Amino acid sequence: MTTRFRAASAVPLALVLGAALVASGCGKYSYSNLKALKAFSDANQYYQQNDYKRAAERYEAVVGNQTALDANPKLNAAYFFLGNSYDQMYKPVNAGDAQNDAYLQKAIENYQKAVQHDTDPKMKKLA
């Protein structure tokens, strides 16, 4: 017994697959969200290695991706770690230097955003 491929039966299958792809693009496994998760993971590694400049760059990529922050609230911790990275880059002995003072200002802004956006009470208290 042989079965024939019919174009009419392929159309519903294509519609179902297309709808599944569209739905997955908006959710937890969207490219945007996976990219933000990768940036967060990289940033955490740099942070642990005390490479605060590279960590800040990667945390900036995370907080710049609002759709990923909305889809995954745990990524809001990036605001705290971004603020802390800038805080670590600030050196009191270089006070008055424009670049150094900018680090402190960015740290304050991101600590404030951490308090606003993070749902974890521990992180809010740390910020």
mmCIF file with all atom_site columns, C-alpha atoms in Angstrom:
data_model
loop_
_atom_site.group_PDB
_atom_site.id
_atom_site.type_symbol
_atom_site.label_atom_id
_atom_site.label_alt_id
_atom_site.label_comp_id
_atom_site.label_asym_id
_atom_site.label_entity_id
_atom_site.label_seq_id
_atom_site.pdbx_PDB_ins_code
_atom_site.Cartn_x
_atom_site.Cartn_y
_atom_site.Cartn_z
_atom_site.occupancy
_atom_site.B_iso_or_equiv
_atom_site.pdbx_formal_charge
_atom_site.auth_seq_id
_atom_site.auth_comp_id
_atom_site.auth_asym_id
_atom_site.auth_atom_id
_atom_site.pdbx_PDB_model_num
ATOM 1   C CA . MET A 1 1   ? 0.000  0.000  0.000  1.00 0.00 ? 1   MET A CA 1
ATOM 2   C CA . THR A 1 2   ? 1.422  3.379  -0.933 1.00 0.00 ? 2   THR A CA 1
ATOM 3   C CA . THR A 1 3   ? 0.486  6.759  0.341  1.00 0.00 ? 3   THR A CA 1
ATOM 4   C CA . ARG A 1 4   ? 0.613  9.803  -1.779 1.00 0.00 ? 4   ARG A CA 1
ATOM 5   C CA . PHE A 1 5   ? 1.774  13.181 -0.678 1.00 0.00 ? 5   PHE A CA 1
ATOM 6   C CA . ARG A 1 6   ? -0.998 15.655 -1.099 1.00 0.00 ? 6   ARG A CA 1
ATOM 7   C CA . ALA A 1 7   ? -0.436 19.378 -1.067 1.00 0.00 ? 7   ALA A CA 1
ATOM 8   C CA . ALA A 1 8   ? -3.768 19.870 0.650  1.00 0.00 ? 8   ALA A CA 1
ATOM 9   C CA . SER A 1 9   ? -2.600 17.907 3.679  1.00 0.00 ? 9   SER A CA 1
ATOM 10  C CA . ALA A 1 10  ? 0.656  19.883 3.886  1.00 0.00 ? 10  ALA A CA 1
ATOM 11  C CA . VAL A 1 11  ? -1.083 23.242 4.246  1.00 0.00 ? 11  VAL A CA 1
ATOM 12  C CA . PRO A 1 12  ? -2.523 22.645 7.747  1.00 0.00 ? 12  PRO A CA 1
ATOM 13  C CA . LEU A 1 13  ? 0.813  21.212 8.858  1.00 0.00 ? 13  LEU A CA 1
ATOM 14  C CA . ALA A 1 14  ? 2.634  24.302 7.580  1.00 0.00 ? 14  ALA A CA 1
ATOM 15  C CA . LEU A 1 15  ? 0.161  26.573 9.356  1.00 0.00 ? 15  LEU A CA 1
ATOM 16  C CA . VAL A 1 16  ? 0.626  24.755 12.655 1.00 0.00 ? 16  VAL A CA 1
ATOM 17  C CA . LEU A 1 17  ? 4.419  24.863 12.350 1.00 0.00 ? 17  LEU A CA 1
ATOM 18  C CA . GLY A 1 18  ? 4.322  28.546 11.412 1.00 0.00 ? 18  GLY A CA 1
ATOM 19  C CA . ALA A 1 19  ? 2.135  29.392 14.401 1.00 0.00 ? 19  ALA A CA 1
ATOM 20  C CA . ALA A 1 20  ? 4.487  27.463 16.694 1.00 0.00 ? 20  ALA A CA 1
ATOM 21  C CA . LEU A 1 21  ? 7.491  29.390 15.403 1.00 0.00 ? 21  LEU A CA 1
ATOM 22  C CA . VAL A 1 22  ? 5.745  32.717 15.886 1.00 0.00 ? 22  VAL A CA 1
ATOM 23  C CA . ALA A 1 23  ? 4.695  31.795 19.419 1.00 0.00 ? 23  ALA A CA 1
ATOM 24  C CA . SER A 1 24  ? 8.177  30.654 20.374 1.00 0.00 ? 24  SER A CA 1
ATOM 25  C CA . GLY A 1 25  ? 9.664  33.870 19.011 1.00 0.00 ? 25  GLY A CA 1
ATOM 26  C CA . CYS A 1 26  ? 7.768  35.909 21.583 1.00 0.00 ? 26  CYS A CA 1
ATOM 27  C CA . GLY A 1 27  ? 8.488  33.827 24.626 1.00 0.00 ? 27  GLY A CA 1
ATOM 28  C CA . LYS A 1 28  ? 11.139 32.378 26.829 1.00 0.00 ? 28  LYS A CA 1
ATOM 29  C CA . TYR A 1 29  ? 13.157 30.861 23.995 1.00 0.00 ? 29  TYR A CA 1
ATOM 30  C CA . SER A 1 30  ? 13.137 33.779 21.627 1.00 0.00 ? 30  SER A CA 1
ATOM 31  C CA . TYR A 1 31  ? 16.428 34.804 20.065 1.00 0.00 ? 31  TYR A CA 1
ATOM 32  C CA . SER A 1 32  ? 16.332 38.091 21.935 1.00 0.00 ? 32  SER A CA 1
ATOM 33  C CA . ASN A 1 33  ? 15.861 36.391 25.303 1.00 0.00 ? 33  ASN A CA 1
ATOM 34  C CA . LEU A 1 34  ? 18.567 33.799 24.644 1.00 0.00 ? 34  LEU A CA 1
ATOM 35  C CA . LYS A 1 35  ? 20.942 36.559 23.602 1.00 0.00 ? 35  LYS A CA 1
ATOM 36  C CA . ALA A 1 36  ? 20.253 38.428 26.859 1.00 0.00 ? 36  ALA A CA 1
ATOM 37  C CA . LEU A 1 37  ? 20.759 35.252 28.911 1.00 0.00 ? 37  LEU A CA 1
ATOM 38  C CA . LYS A 1 38  ? 24.106 34.681 27.209 1.00 0.00 ? 38  LYS A CA 1
ATOM 39  C CA . ALA A 1 39  ? 25.155 38.276 27.875 1.00 0.00 ? 39  ALA A CA 1
ATOM 40  C CA . PHE A 1 40  ? 24.111 37.900 31.531 1.00 0.00 ? 40  PHE A CA 1
ATOM 41  C CA . SER A 1 41  ? 26.121 34.694 31.866 1.00 0.00 ? 41  SER A CA 1
ATOM 42  C CA . ASP A 1 42  ? 29.188 36.302 30.269 1.00 0.00 ? 42  ASP A CA 1
ATOM 43  C CA . ALA A 1 43  ? 28.837 39.356 32.479 1.00 0.00 ? 43  ALA A CA 1
ATOM 44  C CA . ASN A 1 44  ? 28.634 37.205 35.605 1.00 0.00 ? 44  ASN A CA 1
ATOM 45  C CA . GLN A 1 45  ? 31.863 35.462 34.635 1.00 0.00 ? 45  GLN A CA 1
ATOM 46  C CA . TYR A 1 46  ? 33.671 38.769 34.083 1.00 0.00 ? 46  TYR A CA 1
ATOM 47  C CA . TYR A 1 47  ? 32.257 40.069 37.360 1.00 0.00 ? 47  TYR A CA 1
ATOM 48  C CA . GLN A 1 48  ? 33.601 37.052 39.259 1.00 0.00 ? 48  GLN A CA 1
ATOM 49  C CA . GLN A 1 49  ? 37.009 37.627 37.652 1.00 0.00 ? 49  GLN A CA 1
ATOM 50  C CA . ASN A 1 50  ? 36.929 41.273 38.823 1.00 0.00 ? 50  ASN A CA 1
ATOM 51  C CA . ASP A 1 51  ? 36.955 42.445 35.199 1.00 0.00 ? 51  ASP A CA 1
ATOM 52  C CA . TYR A 1 52  ? 34.360 45.117 35.900 1.00 0.00 ? 52  TYR A CA 1
ATOM 53  C CA . LYS A 1 53  ? 34.774 47.000 32.639 1.00 0.00 ? 53  LYS A CA 1
ATOM 54  C CA . ARG A 1 54  ? 33.930 43.974 30.494 1.00 0.00 ? 54  ARG A CA 1
ATOM 55  C CA . ALA A 1 55  ? 31.217 42.942 32.950 1.00 0.00 ? 55  ALA A CA 1
ATOM 56  C CA . ALA A 1 56  ? 29.613 46.378 32.655 1.00 0.00 ? 56  ALA A CA 1
ATOM 57  C CA . GLU A 1 57  ? 29.610 46.127 28.852 1.00 0.00 ? 57  GLU A CA 1
ATOM 58  C CA . ARG A 1 58  ? 27.782 42.793 28.984 1.00 0.00 ? 58  ARG A CA 1
ATOM 59  C CA . TYR A 1 59  ? 25.339 43.943 31.687 1.00 0.00 ? 59  TYR A CA 1
ATOM 60  C CA . GLU A 1 60  ? 24.579 46.979 29.503 1.00 0.00 ? 60  GLU A CA 1
ATOM 61  C CA . ALA A 1 61  ? 23.580 44.554 26.742 1.00 0.00 ? 61  ALA A CA 1
ATOM 62  C CA . VAL A 1 62  ? 21.177 42.846 29.143 1.00 0.00 ? 62  VAL A CA 1
ATOM 63  C CA . VAL A 1 63  ? 19.478 45.991 30.482 1.00 0.00 ? 63  VAL A CA 1
ATOM 64  C CA . GLY A 1 64  ? 19.246 47.376 26.955 1.00 0.00 ? 64  GLY A CA 1
ATOM 65  C CA . ASN A 1 65  ? 17.005 44.469 25.962 1.00 0.00 ? 65  ASN A CA 1
ATOM 66  C CA . GLN A 1 66  ? 13.620 45.376 27.435 1.00 0.00 ? 66  GLN A CA 1
ATOM 67  C CA . THR A 1 67  ? 11.753 42.459 25.855 1.00 0.00 ? 67  THR A CA 1
ATOM 68  C CA . ALA A 1 68  ? 14.100 39.987 27.540 1.00 0.00 ? 68  ALA A CA 1
ATOM 69  C CA . LEU A 1 69  ? 13.747 41.781 30.880 1.00 0.00 ? 69  LEU A CA 1
ATOM 70  C CA . ASP A 1 70  ? 9.963  41.560 30.553 1.00 0.00 ? 70  ASP A CA 1
ATOM 71  C CA . ALA A 1 71  ? 10.082 37.871 29.608 1.00 0.00 ? 71  ALA A CA 1
ATOM 72  C CA . ASN A 1 72  ? 12.543 36.896 32.334 1.00 0.00 ? 72  ASN A CA 1
ATOM 73  C CA . PRO A 1 73  ? 12.294 38.992 35.536 1.00 0.00 ? 73  PRO A CA 1
ATOM 74  C CA . LYS A 1 74  ? 15.418 37.340 36.981 1.00 0.00 ? 74  LYS A CA 1
ATOM 75  C CA . LEU A 1 75  ? 17.456 39.358 34.496 1.00 0.00 ? 75  LEU A CA 1
ATOM 76  C CA . ASN A 1 76  ? 16.537 42.515 36.421 1.00 0.00 ? 76  ASN A CA 1
ATOM 77  C CA . ALA A 1 77  ? 19.407 41.629 38.767 1.00 0.00 ? 77  ALA A CA 1
ATOM 78  C CA . ALA A 1 78  ? 21.636 42.952 35.979 1.00 0.00 ? 78  ALA A CA 1
ATOM 79  C CA . TYR A 1 79  ? 20.795 46.495 37.125 1.00 0.00 ? 79  TYR A CA 1
ATOM 80  C CA . PHE A 1 80  ? 22.354 45.836 40.527 1.00 0.00 ? 80  PHE A CA 1
ATOM 81  C CA . PHE A 1 81  ? 25.437 44.150 39.118 1.00 0.00 ? 81  PHE A CA 1
ATOM 82  C CA . LEU A 1 82  ? 25.838 46.871 36.506 1.00 0.00 ? 82  LEU A CA 1
ATOM 83  C CA . GLY A 1 83  ? 25.693 49.502 39.232 1.00 0.00 ? 83  GLY A CA 1
ATOM 84  C CA . ASN A 1 84  ? 28.161 47.554 41.327 1.00 0.00 ? 84  ASN A CA 1
ATOM 85  C CA . SER A 1 85  ? 30.527 47.154 38.370 1.00 0.00 ? 85  SER A CA 1
ATOM 86  C CA . TYR A 1 86  ? 30.547 50.920 37.872 1.00 0.00 ? 86  TYR A CA 1
ATOM 87  C CA . ASP A 1 87  ? 30.937 51.364 41.622 1.00 0.00 ? 87  ASP A CA 1
ATOM 88  C CA . GLN A 1 88  ? 34.018 49.124 41.560 1.00 0.00 ? 88  GLN A CA 1
ATOM 89  C CA . MET A 1 89  ? 35.498 51.074 38.641 1.00 0.00 ? 89  MET A CA 1
ATOM 90  C CA . TYR A 1 90  ? 35.152 54.356 40.550 1.00 0.00 ? 90  TYR A CA 1
ATOM 91  C CA . LYS A 1 91  ? 38.347 55.335 42.361 1.00 0.00 ? 91  LYS A CA 1
ATOM 92  C CA . PRO A 1 92  ? 38.052 58.014 45.100 1.00 0.00 ? 92  PRO A CA 1
ATOM 93  C CA . VAL A 1 93  ? 41.676 59.088 44.545 1.00 0.00 ? 93  VAL A CA 1
ATOM 94  C CA . ASN A 1 94  ? 40.718 60.158 41.009 1.00 0.00 ? 94  ASN A CA 1
ATOM 95  C CA . ALA A 1 95  ? 37.754 62.293 42.110 1.00 0.00 ? 95  ALA A CA 1
ATOM 96  C CA . GLY A 1 96  ? 37.317 65.217 39.767 1.00 0.00 ? 96  GLY A CA 1
ATOM 97  C CA . ASP A 1 97  ? 38.243 63.228 36.678 1.00 0.00 ? 97  ASP A CA 1
ATOM 98  C CA . ALA A 1 98  ? 35.268 63.295 34.312 1.00 0.00 ? 98  ALA A CA 1
ATOM 99  C CA . GLN A 1 99  ? 35.453 59.592 33.384 1.00 0.00 ? 99  GLN A CA 1
ATOM 100 C CA . ASN A 1 100 ? 35.860 58.526 37.009 1.00 0.00 ? 100 ASN A CA 1
ATOM 101 C CA . ASP A 1 101 ? 32.972 60.713 38.193 1.00 0.00 ? 101 ASP A CA 1
ATOM 102 C CA . ALA A 1 102 ? 30.791 59.294 35.395 1.00 0.00 ? 102 ALA A CA 1
ATOM 103 C CA . TYR A 1 103 ? 31.328 55.803 36.841 1.00 0.00 ? 103 TYR A CA 1
ATOM 104 C CA . LEU A 1 104 ? 29.913 56.942 40.168 1.00 0.00 ? 104 LEU A CA 1
ATOM 105 C CA . GLN A 1 105 ? 26.917 58.604 38.514 1.00 0.00 ? 105 GLN A CA 1
ATOM 106 C CA . LYS A 1 106 ? 26.177 55.483 36.446 1.00 0.00 ? 106 LYS A CA 1
ATOM 107 C CA . ALA A 1 107 ? 26.464 53.349 39.586 1.00 0.00 ? 107 ALA A CA 1
ATOM 108 C CA . ILE A 1 108 ? 23.880 55.498 41.380 1.00 0.00 ? 108 ILE A CA 1
ATOM 109 C CA . GLU A 1 109 ? 21.480 55.405 38.404 1.00 0.00 ? 109 GLU A CA 1
ATOM 110 C CA . ASN A 1 110 ? 21.674 51.631 38.105 1.00 0.00 ? 110 ASN A CA 1
ATOM 111 C CA . TYR A 1 111 ? 21.284 51.059 41.846 1.00 0.00 ? 111 TYR A CA 1
ATOM 112 C CA . GLN A 1 112 ? 18.104 53.161 41.663 1.00 0.00 ? 112 GLN A CA 1
ATOM 113 C CA . LYS A 1 113 ? 16.852 51.130 38.691 1.00 0.00 ? 113 LYS A CA 1
ATOM 114 C CA . ALA A 1 114 ? 17.618 47.935 40.609 1.00 0.00 ? 114 ALA A CA 1
ATOM 115 C CA . VAL A 1 115 ? 15.382 49.110 43.447 1.00 0.00 ? 115 VAL A CA 1
ATOM 116 C CA . GLN A 1 116 ? 12.600 49.981 40.982 1.00 0.00 ? 116 GLN A CA 1
ATOM 117 C CA . HIS A 1 117 ? 12.702 46.871 38.806 1.00 0.00 ? 117 HIS A CA 1
ATOM 118 C CA . ASP A 1 118 ? 13.986 43.962 40.870 1.00 0.00 ? 118 ASP A CA 1
ATOM 119 C CA . THR A 1 119 ? 11.412 41.896 42.734 1.00 0.00 ? 119 THR A CA 1
ATOM 120 C CA . ASP A 1 120 ? 13.916 40.183 45.045 1.00 0.00 ? 120 ASP A CA 1
ATOM 121 C CA . PRO A 1 121 ? 13.907 41.948 48.447 1.00 0.00 ? 121 PRO A CA 1
ATOM 122 C CA . LYS A 1 122 ? 17.553 40.978 49.056 1.00 0.00 ? 122 LYS A CA 1
ATOM 123 C CA . MET A 1 123 ? 18.675 42.660 45.861 1.00 0.00 ? 123 MET A CA 1
ATOM 124 C CA . LYS A 1 124 ? 16.616 45.753 46.663 1.00 0.00 ? 124 LYS A CA 1
ATOM 125 C CA . LYS A 1 125 ? 18.255 45.991 50.071 1.00 0.00 ? 125 LYS A CA 1
ATOM 126 C CA . LEU A 1 126 ? 21.729 45.580 48.572 1.00 0.00 ? 126 LEU A CA 1
ATOM 127 C CA . ALA A 1 127 ? 21.003 48.296 46.027 1.00 0.00 ? 127 ALA A CA 1
#
